[in-house]
mmCIF file of C-alpha atoms in Angstrom:
data_model
loop_
_atom_site.group_PDB
_atom_site.id
_atom_site.type_symbol
_atom_site.label_atom_id
_atom_site.label_comp_id
_atom_site.label_asym_id
_atom_site.label_seq_id
_atom_site.Cartn_x
_atom_site.Cartn_y
_atom_site.Cartn_z
ATOM 1 C CA MET A 2 26.975 22.692 19.300
ATOM 2 C CA SER A 3 25.666 24.706 22.287
ATOM 3 C CA ALA A 4 25.575 22.643 25.497
ATOM 4 C CA SER A 5 22.152 23.958 25.413
ATOM 5 C CA THR A 6 21.354 22.640 21.783
ATOM 6 C CA HIS A 7 23.153 19.188 22.617
ATOM 7 C CA THR A 8 21.014 18.933 25.736
ATOM 8 C CA THR A 9 17.657 19.936 23.672
ATOM 9 C CA ALA A 10 18.492 17.460 20.918
ATOM 10 C CA HIS A 11 19.106 14.587 23.609
ATOM 11 C CA ARG A 12 15.567 15.436 25.012
ATOM 12 C CA LEU A 13 13.841 15.193 21.582
ATOM 13 C CA LEU A 14 15.529 11.729 21.246
ATOM 14 C CA ALA A 15 14.666 10.494 23.625
ATOM 15 C CA ALA A 16 11.043 11.877 23.608
ATOM 16 C CA LYS A 17 8.481 9.014 22.438
ATOM 17 C CA ARG A 18 8.530 9.754 18.723
ATOM 18 C CA ALA A 19 5.143 9.107 16.956
ATOM 19 C CA PHE A 20 4.249 7.242 13.153
ATOM 20 C CA VAL A 21 3.374 10.333 11.298
ATOM 21 C CA THR A 22 6.714 11.765 11.673
ATOM 22 C CA ARG A 23 8.677 9.018 10.117
ATOM 23 C CA ARG A 24 10.298 10.677 7.669
ATOM 24 C CA VAL A 25 11.624 12.782 9.057
ATOM 25 C CA LEU A 26 15.041 12.684 9.780
ATOM 26 C CA SER A 27 16.158 12.359 13.511
ATOM 27 C CA GLU A 28 19.569 14.617 12.900
ATOM 28 C CA ASP A 29 17.548 17.413 12.150
ATOM 29 C CA MET A 30 15.558 18.064 15.247
ATOM 30 C CA GLN A 31 17.938 20.172 17.280
ATOM 31 C CA GLY A 32 15.628 23.127 18.894
ATOM 32 C CA LEU A 33 12.634 24.106 20.080
ATOM 33 C CA THR A 34 10.771 27.436 19.971
ATOM 34 C CA ASP A 35 8.883 28.902 22.613
ATOM 35 C CA LEU A 36 4.970 29.216 23.108
ATOM 36 C CA SER A 37 4.038 31.915 21.259
ATOM 37 C CA HIS A 38 4.400 30.324 17.444
ATOM 38 C CA ILE A 39 1.268 29.414 16.158
ATOM 39 C CA PRO A 40 1.342 25.753 14.983
ATOM 40 C CA ARG A 41 0.607 24.743 11.588
ATOM 41 C CA SER A 42 -0.845 21.209 9.766
ATOM 42 C CA GLY A 43 2.564 19.248 10.021
ATOM 43 C CA ASP A 44 4.713 21.011 12.373
ATOM 44 C CA LEU A 45 6.346 18.624 14.491
ATOM 45 C CA VAL A 46 5.585 19.381 18.231
ATOM 46 C CA LEU A 47 7.324 18.314 21.289
ATOM 47 C CA ALA A 48 4.932 17.465 24.007
ATOM 48 C CA ARG A 49 4.042 16.279 27.220
ATOM 49 C CA VAL A 50 1.822 13.851 28.443
ATOM 50 C CA THR A 51 -0.595 15.681 31.331
ATOM 51 C CA GLU A 52 -3.778 13.136 31.042
ATOM 52 C CA ILE A 53 -4.249 9.276 30.307
ATOM 53 C CA GLY A 54 -7.877 9.443 27.832
ATOM 54 C CA HIS A 55 -8.716 7.287 24.862
ATOM 55 C CA HIS A 56 -5.236 6.959 23.707
ATOM 56 C CA THR A 57 -3.609 4.967 25.954
ATOM 57 C CA LYS A 58 -0.484 4.435 23.576
ATOM 58 C CA ILE A 59 1.636 5.464 20.897
ATOM 59 C CA GLU A 60 2.678 4.345 17.336
ATOM 60 C CA ARG A 61 6.215 4.879 17.358
ATOM 61 C CA ILE A 62 7.894 4.659 13.821
ATOM 62 C CA ASP A 63 8.446 1.269 13.690
ATOM 63 C CA GLY A 64 4.994 0.422 14.217
ATOM 64 C CA ARG A 65 5.702 -0.616 17.915
ATOM 65 C CA LYS A 66 2.676 0.709 20.011
ATOM 66 C CA ALA A 67 4.244 2.167 23.283
ATOM 67 C CA THR A 68 2.489 2.707 26.205
ATOM 68 C CA LEU A 69 1.943 5.807 27.582
ATOM 69 C CA TYR A 70 2.121 7.778 30.887
ATOM 70 C CA GLU A 71 1.644 10.543 32.241
ATOM 71 C CA GLY A 72 4.712 12.874 32.360
ATOM 72 C CA ASP A 73 6.144 11.241 29.182
ATOM 73 C CA GLU A 74 7.758 13.304 26.537
ATOM 74 C CA ILE A 75 6.231 12.463 23.265
ATOM 75 C CA ILE A 76 7.088 14.027 19.320
ATOM 76 C CA LEU A 77 3.475 14.576 17.572
ATOM 77 C CA ALA A 78 2.814 16.317 14.591
ATOM 78 C CA PHE A 79 -0.287 18.931 14.617
ATOM 79 C CA GLY A 80 -2.681 18.013 12.266
ATOM 80 C CA ASN A 81 -6.886 18.070 11.413
ATOM 81 C CA ARG A 82 -8.586 14.514 11.924
ATOM 82 C CA TYR A 83 -11.911 13.537 10.871
ATOM 83 C CA ALA A 84 -13.266 9.992 12.337
ATOM 84 C CA PRO A 85 -16.804 10.100 12.729
ATOM 85 C CA ASP A 86 -16.190 6.744 15.211
ATOM 86 C CA GLN A 87 -13.950 8.648 16.895
ATOM 87 C CA PHE A 88 -12.412 12.194 17.053
ATOM 88 C CA GLU A 89 -12.897 15.642 15.001
ATOM 89 C CA ALA A 90 -10.097 17.871 15.469
ATOM 90 C CA LEU A 91 -8.118 20.912 14.192
ATOM 91 C CA VAL A 92 -5.014 22.783 14.224
ATOM 92 C CA PRO A 93 -5.585 25.238 17.271
ATOM 93 C CA GLN A 94 -4.419 28.645 16.908
ATOM 94 C CA ASP A 95 -1.847 28.513 19.346
ATOM 95 C CA LEU A 96 0.449 25.784 22.008
ATOM 96 C CA ALA A 97 -1.799 26.028 24.683
ATOM 97 C CA ALA A 98 -2.699 22.509 26.377
ATOM 98 C CA CYS A 99 -4.264 20.342 23.431
ATOM 99 C CA HIS A 100 -5.405 16.511 22.527
ATOM 100 C CA MET A 101 -3.294 13.334 21.366
ATOM 101 C CA VAL A 102 -6.348 12.542 18.374
ATOM 102 C CA ALA A 103 -5.101 9.633 16.810
ATOM 103 C CA ALA A 104 -2.096 6.933 18.314
ATOM 104 C CA GLY A 105 -0.499 7.766 14.786
ATOM 105 C CA GLY A 106 1.026 10.478 16.508
ATOM 106 C CA ILE A 107 -1.718 13.430 15.760
ATOM 107 C CA ALA A 108 -1.647 16.791 18.074
ATOM 108 C CA GLY A 109 -4.768 18.931 17.371
ATOM 109 C CA LEU A 110 -7.507 20.035 19.279
ATOM 110 C CA ALA A 111 -10.847 17.822 19.777
ATOM 111 C CA ILE A 112 -14.146 19.693 19.149
ATOM 112 C CA GLY A 113 -15.997 16.563 19.207
ATOM 113 C CA TRP A 114 -16.037 12.872 20.008
ATOM 114 C CA HIS A 115 -17.903 9.407 19.873
ATOM 115 C CA SER A 116 -19.790 8.997 22.488
ATOM 116 C CA ARG A 117 -18.541 5.358 22.779
ATOM 117 C CA ILE A 118 -15.154 6.642 23.434
ATOM 118 C CA GLU A 119 -13.315 8.459 26.474
ATOM 119 C CA MET A 120 -12.222 11.581 26.144
ATOM 120 C CA PRO A 121 -8.915 12.232 23.942
ATOM 121 C CA THR A 122 -5.672 12.077 26.248
ATOM 122 C CA GLN A 123 -4.493 15.535 27.340
ATOM 123 C CA ILE A 124 -1.121 16.906 26.061
ATOM 124 C CA GLU A 125 0.843 20.284 27.067
ATOM 125 C CA PRO A 126 2.980 21.529 24.259
ATOM 126 C CA ILE A 127 6.530 22.120 25.209
ATOM 127 C CA GLY A 128 7.605 24.039 22.158
ATOM 128 C CA LEU A 129 7.572 23.042 17.627
ATOM 129 C CA ILE A 130 10.698 20.969 17.058
ATOM 130 C CA THR A 131 12.951 23.068 14.793
ATOM 131 C CA ASN A 132 16.200 22.398 12.946
ATOM 132 C CA ALA A 133 20.073 23.434 13.329
ATOM 133 C CA ALA A 134 18.666 27.158 11.567
ATOM 134 C CA GLY A 135 16.004 27.465 13.478
ATOM 135 C CA LYS A 136 13.374 26.710 11.418
ATOM 136 C CA VAL A 137 10.055 24.867 12.411
ATOM 137 C CA VAL A 138 10.502 21.179 11.136
ATOM 138 C CA ASN A 139 7.517 19.708 9.241
ATOM 139 C CA VAL A 140 6.962 16.593 7.584
ATOM 140 C CA ALA A 141 6.154 18.623 4.572
ATOM 141 C CA ASP A 142 9.847 19.224 4.017
ATOM 142 C CA TYR A 143 10.343 15.667 3.652
ATOM 143 C CA LYS A 144 7.663 14.401 1.269
ATOM 144 C CA LEU A 145 8.408 12.097 -2.519
ATOM 145 C CA PRO A 146 9.411 14.696 -4.850
ATOM 146 C CA ALA A 147 7.041 15.291 -7.517
ATOM 147 C CA HIS A 148 8.711 16.885 -10.049
ATOM 148 C CA GLN A 149 10.570 14.010 -10.004
ATOM 149 C CA HIS A 150 7.864 11.656 -10.884
ATOM 150 C CA GLY A 151 4.931 13.068 -12.384
ATOM 151 C CA ILE A 152 2.371 11.075 -14.612
ATOM 152 C CA ARG A 153 1.088 11.467 -17.891
ATOM 153 C CA GLN A 154 -0.974 7.668 -17.468
ATOM 154 C CA ILE A 155 -0.565 5.043 -15.407
ATOM 155 C CA ALA A 156 -0.783 2.041 -17.757
ATOM 156 C CA VAL A 157 -1.077 -1.048 -14.938
ATOM 157 C CA PRO A 158 -4.026 -2.281 -13.399
ATOM 158 C CA SER A 159 -5.514 -1.326 -10.597
ATOM 159 C CA VAL A 160 -8.815 -1.150 -8.201
ATOM 160 C CA VAL A 161 -9.939 1.314 -5.924
ATOM 161 C CA VAL A 162 -11.277 -0.027 -3.047
ATOM 162 C CA VAL A 163 -13.490 2.712 -1.403
ATOM 163 C CA GLY A 164 -16.089 2.141 1.765
ATOM 164 C CA THR A 165 -19.926 3.632 2.762
ATOM 165 C CA SER A 166 -17.963 5.021 5.765
ATOM 166 C CA MET A 167 -14.859 4.532 8.735
ATOM 167 C CA ASN A 168 -14.878 0.700 9.558
ATOM 168 C CA ALA A 169 -16.048 -0.212 6.467
ATOM 169 C CA GLY A 170 -13.943 -2.890 6.292
ATOM 170 C CA LYS A 171 -11.945 -1.193 3.431
ATOM 171 C CA THR A 172 -8.137 -2.219 4.481
ATOM 172 C CA THR A 173 -9.391 -5.484 4.932
ATOM 173 C CA THR A 174 -10.555 -5.671 1.786
ATOM 174 C CA ALA A 175 -7.340 -4.088 -0.252
ATOM 175 C CA ALA A 176 -5.252 -6.311 2.118
ATOM 176 C CA ASN A 177 -6.877 -10.082 0.969
ATOM 177 C CA LEU A 178 -7.462 -8.330 -2.206
ATOM 178 C CA ILE A 179 -3.623 -7.384 -2.567
ATOM 179 C CA HIS A 180 -2.406 -11.533 -1.464
ATOM 180 C CA GLY A 181 -4.513 -12.254 -3.833
ATOM 181 C CA LEU A 182 -2.801 -10.573 -6.508
ATOM 182 C CA THR A 183 0.247 -11.402 -4.782
ATOM 183 C CA THR A 184 0.173 -15.296 -5.281
ATOM 184 C CA ALA A 185 -0.902 -14.555 -8.831
ATOM 185 C CA GLY A 186 2.436 -12.990 -9.823
ATOM 186 C CA TYR A 187 2.031 -9.230 -9.585
ATOM 187 C CA THR A 188 4.262 -7.013 -7.643
ATOM 188 C CA VAL A 189 1.784 -5.124 -5.914
ATOM 189 C CA GLY A 190 2.250 -1.563 -5.111
ATOM 190 C CA ALA A 191 -0.460 -0.393 -2.230
ATOM 191 C CA MET A 192 -1.322 3.484 -1.220
ATOM 192 C CA LYS A 193 -4.170 5.409 0.772
ATOM 193 C CA ILE A 194 -5.038 8.489 -0.640
ATOM 194 C CA THR A 195 -6.638 9.967 2.431
ATOM 195 C CA GLY A 196 -7.122 9.722 5.548
ATOM 196 C CA THR A 197 -5.209 10.063 9.287
ATOM 197 C CA GLY A 198 -1.660 8.948 9.167
ATOM 198 C CA ALA A 199 -1.461 5.685 11.259
ATOM 199 C CA GLY A 200 1.176 2.534 10.711
ATOM 200 C CA GLY A 201 -1.411 -0.386 10.771
ATOM 201 C CA ASP A 202 -3.339 -0.213 8.015
ATOM 202 C CA LEU A 203 -0.206 0.042 5.926
ATOM 203 C CA TRP A 204 1.776 -2.804 7.923
ATOM 204 C CA LEU A 205 -1.438 -5.136 7.308
ATOM 205 C CA MET A 206 -0.847 -4.279 3.580
ATOM 206 C CA LYS A 207 2.953 -4.951 3.653
ATOM 207 C CA ASP A 208 2.242 -8.133 5.608
ATOM 208 C CA SER A 209 -0.498 -9.241 2.510
ATOM 209 C CA GLY A 210 1.846 -9.245 -0.090
ATOM 210 C CA ALA A 211 2.283 -5.444 -1.027
ATOM 211 C CA ALA A 212 5.776 -4.912 -2.078
ATOM 212 C CA HIS A 213 5.987 -1.620 -1.546
ATOM 213 C CA VAL A 214 3.183 0.843 0.422
ATOM 214 C CA LEU A 215 2.905 4.324 0.619
ATOM 215 C CA ASP A 216 0.106 7.043 1.836
ATOM 216 C CA PHE A 217 -0.899 10.552 1.954
ATOM 217 C CA THR A 218 2.262 11.164 4.659
ATOM 218 C CA ASP A 219 4.840 10.279 2.085
ATOM 219 C CA ALA A 220 3.601 13.105 0.376
ATOM 220 C CA GLY A 221 3.538 15.028 3.141
ATOM 221 C CA TYR A 222 0.037 15.194 4.903
ATOM 222 C CA PRO A 223 -0.314 14.086 8.474
ATOM 223 C CA THR A 224 -3.771 13.782 7.657
ATOM 224 C CA SER A 225 -5.922 14.732 4.834
ATOM 225 C CA PHE A 226 -8.187 16.140 6.047
ATOM 226 C CA ASN A 227 -8.857 20.436 5.619
ATOM 227 C CA ILE A 228 -5.628 20.510 3.574
ATOM 228 C CA GLY A 229 -8.218 22.165 0.580
ATOM 229 C CA ILE A 230 -9.075 19.984 -2.115
ATOM 230 C CA GLU A 231 -6.434 20.877 -4.776
ATOM 231 C CA LYS A 232 -3.605 19.619 -2.456
ATOM 232 C CA ALA A 233 -5.709 16.346 -1.484
ATOM 233 C CA LYS A 234 -6.320 15.715 -5.574
ATOM 234 C CA GLY A 235 -2.283 16.627 -5.826
ATOM 235 C CA ILE A 236 -1.419 13.248 -3.537
ATOM 236 C CA TYR A 237 -2.048 9.894 -5.374
ATOM 237 C CA PRO A 238 -0.335 11.245 -8.745
ATOM 238 C CA ILE A 239 2.470 11.714 -6.488
ATOM 239 C CA LEU A 240 2.317 8.369 -4.660
ATOM 240 C CA ALA A 241 1.187 5.914 -8.073
ATOM 241 C CA ALA A 242 4.012 7.379 -9.514
ATOM 242 C CA GLU A 243 6.297 6.283 -6.946
ATOM 243 C CA LEU A 244 4.887 2.720 -6.596
ATOM 244 C CA VAL A 245 5.364 2.348 -10.652
ATOM 245 C CA ARG A 246 8.529 3.861 -10.207
ATOM 246 C CA LYS A 247 9.715 1.107 -8.133
ATOM 247 C CA GLY A 248 8.015 -1.520 -10.343
ATOM 248 C CA CYS A 249 4.955 -2.438 -9.070
ATOM 249 C CA THR A 250 2.783 -3.987 -11.606
ATOM 250 C CA ALA A 251 -0.240 -4.006 -9.852
ATOM 251 C CA ILE A 252 -1.911 -1.277 -7.785
ATOM 252 C CA VAL A 253 -4.603 -0.979 -4.782
ATOM 253 C CA ILE A 254 -5.488 2.217 -3.610
ATOM 254 C CA GLU A 255 -7.188 2.540 -0.023
ATOM 255 C CA VAL A 256 -9.716 6.055 -0.376
ATOM 256 C CA ALA A 257 -10.422 6.401 3.524
ATOM 257 C CA ASP A 258 -13.580 6.938 5.049
ATOM 258 C CA GLY A 259 -17.286 7.124 3.555
ATOM 259 C CA ILE A 260 -18.296 8.464 -0.086
ATOM 260 C CA TYR A 261 -19.482 11.607 1.792
ATOM 261 C CA GLN A 262 -16.232 12.983 3.472
ATOM 262 C CA GLN A 263 -15.251 15.786 1.021
ATOM 263 C CA GLU A 264 -11.928 15.176 0.186
ATOM 264 C CA THR A 265 -12.604 11.470 -0.600
ATOM 265 C CA ARG A 266 -15.812 12.931 -2.465
ATOM 266 C CA ALA A 267 -13.417 15.592 -3.956
ATOM 267 C CA ILE A 268 -11.361 12.522 -5.283
ATOM 268 C CA LEU A 269 -13.774 10.206 -6.800
ATOM 269 C CA GLN A 270 -15.439 13.396 -8.877
ATOM 270 C CA CYS A 271 -12.301 14.721 -10.406
ATOM 271 C CA VAL A 272 -12.222 13.820 -13.944
ATOM 272 C CA LYS A 273 -8.111 12.410 -13.890
ATOM 273 C CA PHE A 274 -8.780 10.108 -11.349
ATOM 274 C CA LYS A 275 -11.561 8.825 -12.965
ATOM 275 C CA GLN A 276 -9.567 8.032 -16.246
ATOM 276 C CA GLN A 277 -6.706 7.080 -14.434
ATOM 277 C CA PHE A 278 -8.182 4.682 -11.955
ATOM 278 C CA SER A 279 -11.828 3.332 -13.281
ATOM 279 C CA ASN A 280 -11.898 -0.274 -11.035
ATOM 280 C CA VAL A 281 -13.461 0.531 -7.951
ATOM 281 C CA LEU A 282 -14.369 -2.785 -4.972
ATOM 282 C CA PHE A 283 -17.012 -1.336 -2.855
ATOM 283 C CA ALA A 284 -16.556 -1.803 1.048
ATOM 284 C CA ALA A 285 -20.415 -1.720 2.969
ATOM 285 C CA ARG A 286 -21.689 -2.821 6.056
ATOM 286 C CA GLU A 287 -25.343 -3.793 5.063
ATOM 287 C CA ALA A 288 -26.942 -4.060 1.441
ATOM 288 C CA MET A 289 -28.576 -0.621 1.636
ATOM 289 C CA GLY A 290 -25.439 1.055 1.864
ATOM 290 C CA ALA A 291 -23.722 -1.131 -0.899
ATOM 291 C CA GLN A 292 -26.752 -0.519 -3.020
ATOM 292 C CA SER A 293 -26.038 3.485 -2.403
ATOM 293 C CA GLY A 294 -22.429 3.981 -2.501
ATOM 294 C CA ALA A 295 -21.761 1.454 -5.598
ATOM 295 C CA SER A 296 -24.794 3.591 -7.097
ATOM 296 C CA TRP A 297 -23.118 6.200 -6.828
ATOM 297 C CA LEU A 298 -19.705 5.151 -8.033
ATOM 298 C CA GLN A 299 -21.651 4.193 -11.077
ATOM 299 C CA GLU A 300 -23.139 7.219 -11.949
ATOM 300 C CA GLN A 301 -19.845 8.477 -11.276
ATOM 301 C CA GLY A 302 -18.547 6.512 -14.375
ATOM 302 C CA TYR A 303 -16.712 3.904 -12.392
ATOM 303 C CA GLN A 304 -16.763 0.475 -13.126
ATOM 304 C CA VAL A 305 -17.602 -1.505 -9.526
ATOM 305 C CA GLN A 306 -16.116 -4.903 -9.681
ATOM 306 C CA GLY A 307 -18.018 -6.038 -6.564
ATOM 307 C CA ILE A 308 -19.085 -5.326 -3.099
ATOM 308 C CA SER A 309 -16.835 -6.627 -0.581
ATOM 309 C CA GLY A 310 -16.525 -4.884 3.057
ATOM 310 C CA ARG A 311 -18.183 -5.996 6.246
ATOM 311 C CA ILE A 312 -21.499 -7.068 4.941
ATOM 312 C CA CYS A 313 -19.527 -10.237 4.366
ATOM 313 C CA ALA A 314 -19.435 -11.033 8.363
ATOM 314 C CA SER A 315 -23.206 -12.279 7.542
ATOM 315 C CA PRO A 316 -23.880 -14.405 4.899
ATOM 316 C CA LEU A 317 -27.427 -13.159 5.017
ATOM 317 C CA ALA A 318 -26.604 -10.174 4.406
ATOM 318 C CA THR A 319 -24.180 -11.298 1.559
ATOM 319 C CA ARG A 320 -27.072 -13.192 -0.159
ATOM 320 C CA GLU A 321 -28.879 -9.998 0.070
ATOM 321 C CA ALA A 322 -26.632 -7.452 -1.216
ATOM 322 C CA ALA A 323 -26.439 -10.022 -4.481
ATOM 323 C CA HIS A 324 -29.856 -10.310 -5.162
ATOM 324 C CA VAL A 325 -30.866 -6.300 -4.932
ATOM 325 C CA LEU A 326 -27.509 -5.712 -6.465
ATOM 326 C CA ASP A 327 -27.317 -7.827 -9.682
ATOM 327 C CA MET A 328 -23.640 -8.214 -8.075
ATOM 328 C CA ALA A 329 -20.641 -10.443 -7.158
ATOM 329 C CA VAL A 330 -19.536 -9.862 -3.351
ATOM 330 C CA TYR A 331 -16.477 -10.819 -2.182
ATOM 331 C CA GLY A 332 -16.150 -12.525 0.565
ATOM 332 C CA LEU A 333 -12.163 -12.732 2.203
ATOM 333 C CA GLU A 334 -11.464 -15.667 1.439
ATOM 334 C CA ASP A 335 -12.652 -14.952 -2.852
ATOM 335 C CA LEU A 336 -9.938 -12.131 -2.792
ATOM 336 C CA ARG A 337 -7.613 -14.374 -1.756
ATOM 337 C CA ASP A 338 -8.476 -16.140 -4.822
ATOM 338 C CA PRO A 339 -5.701 -15.775 -7.680
ATOM 339 C CA ALA A 340 -8.135 -16.010 -10.991
ATOM 340 C CA LYS A 341 -10.738 -13.554 -8.895
ATOM 341 C CA ALA A 342 -8.530 -11.086 -7.954
ATOM 342 C CA CYS A 343 -7.045 -10.777 -11.314
ATOM 343 C CA SER A 344 -10.805 -10.878 -12.695
ATOM 344 C CA ILE A 345 -11.233 -7.774 -10.171
ATOM 345 C CA ILE A 346 -8.652 -5.894 -11.509
ATOM 346 C CA GLY A 347 -9.958 -7.216 -15.104
ATOM 347 C CA GLN A 348 -6.917 -8.839 -15.911
ATOM 348 C CA ASP A 349 -5.867 -12.340 -16.631
ATOM 349 C CA GLY A 350 -2.089 -11.402 -17.667
ATOM 350 C CA VAL A 351 1.273 -9.420 -17.116
ATOM 351 C CA ALA A 352 0.844 -5.801 -15.915
ATOM 352 C CA HIS A 353 2.707 -2.919 -18.298
ATOM 353 C CA GLN A 354 4.617 -0.411 -16.722
ATOM 354 C CA ALA A 355 3.411 3.213 -16.545
ATOM 355 C CA ASP A 356 4.058 6.221 -18.667
ATOM 356 C CA ILE A 357 6.557 8.435 -16.338
ATOM 357 C CA ALA A 358 6.955 11.905 -17.706
#
């Protein structure tokens, strides 16, 4: 290793490294490109923080949130972002100044954001990160090997948690259901198949009892927005098969954002997905959204087991939804109840293993 390469590798090790890059081997990060390269989604970049905005911290690969200062060098992955409550961002066409648009470690060019939040934290790319062979390092290089874990049929009980929008209470719903199923004796696997890479949701699911937790970053994508519908539909088979391979006897699937979001809607309309994961728990903020979303899912052929989410914070809204929908509304305490948790996945006994190709 030359002195220059050694200095660069040391510099990369000293940088604050974001959660979405966690699968990348540290020893593979050896060099930097010049600024003439065009970034792609998933490419790792070393960048300098030039102005602190909305994101004042970066989530590290170990889950700890590290405070950011102007002048800090950070390692992010380029990606698109869809977050109606925060930022809409795209992978830029060059390595000019751009933004950190997610605390989990997404670099992108913000093209719009919610009026209640500050401008995005501004960054200046120093160069794309390369390996010893000079190839740009991309999170896709470290994805789970799909060819190893193909699935013909998932035979373990499962439930899909989907909602009206971002912050409808999907992850909290999923986490409490995981706790209930774990208490009931299941080895629960959890997977988040769309969204923006971040560790908070995964840690919550793990803390709630999930034996194994995966998301789309394990399939090679820092975010699922704008990766293409076919690629988005290819995420869940990889993750589900891996969870079953690890011995999970029940699976809880979170699909991010709302049913109108392009990747979420495409997955929910996918015939194969519906065949394998027909049970749904729908998270909503209020009765009208709950009714509209549950009706759409039923029209798609899903078995909507009930309503949950932020609507349950209001006893009045809960009663209203139960009356209008003629459907069970599950509060967090209900989801943690082993018997009710088992009924949601349509089971009262031991789960079966999946048929692995």
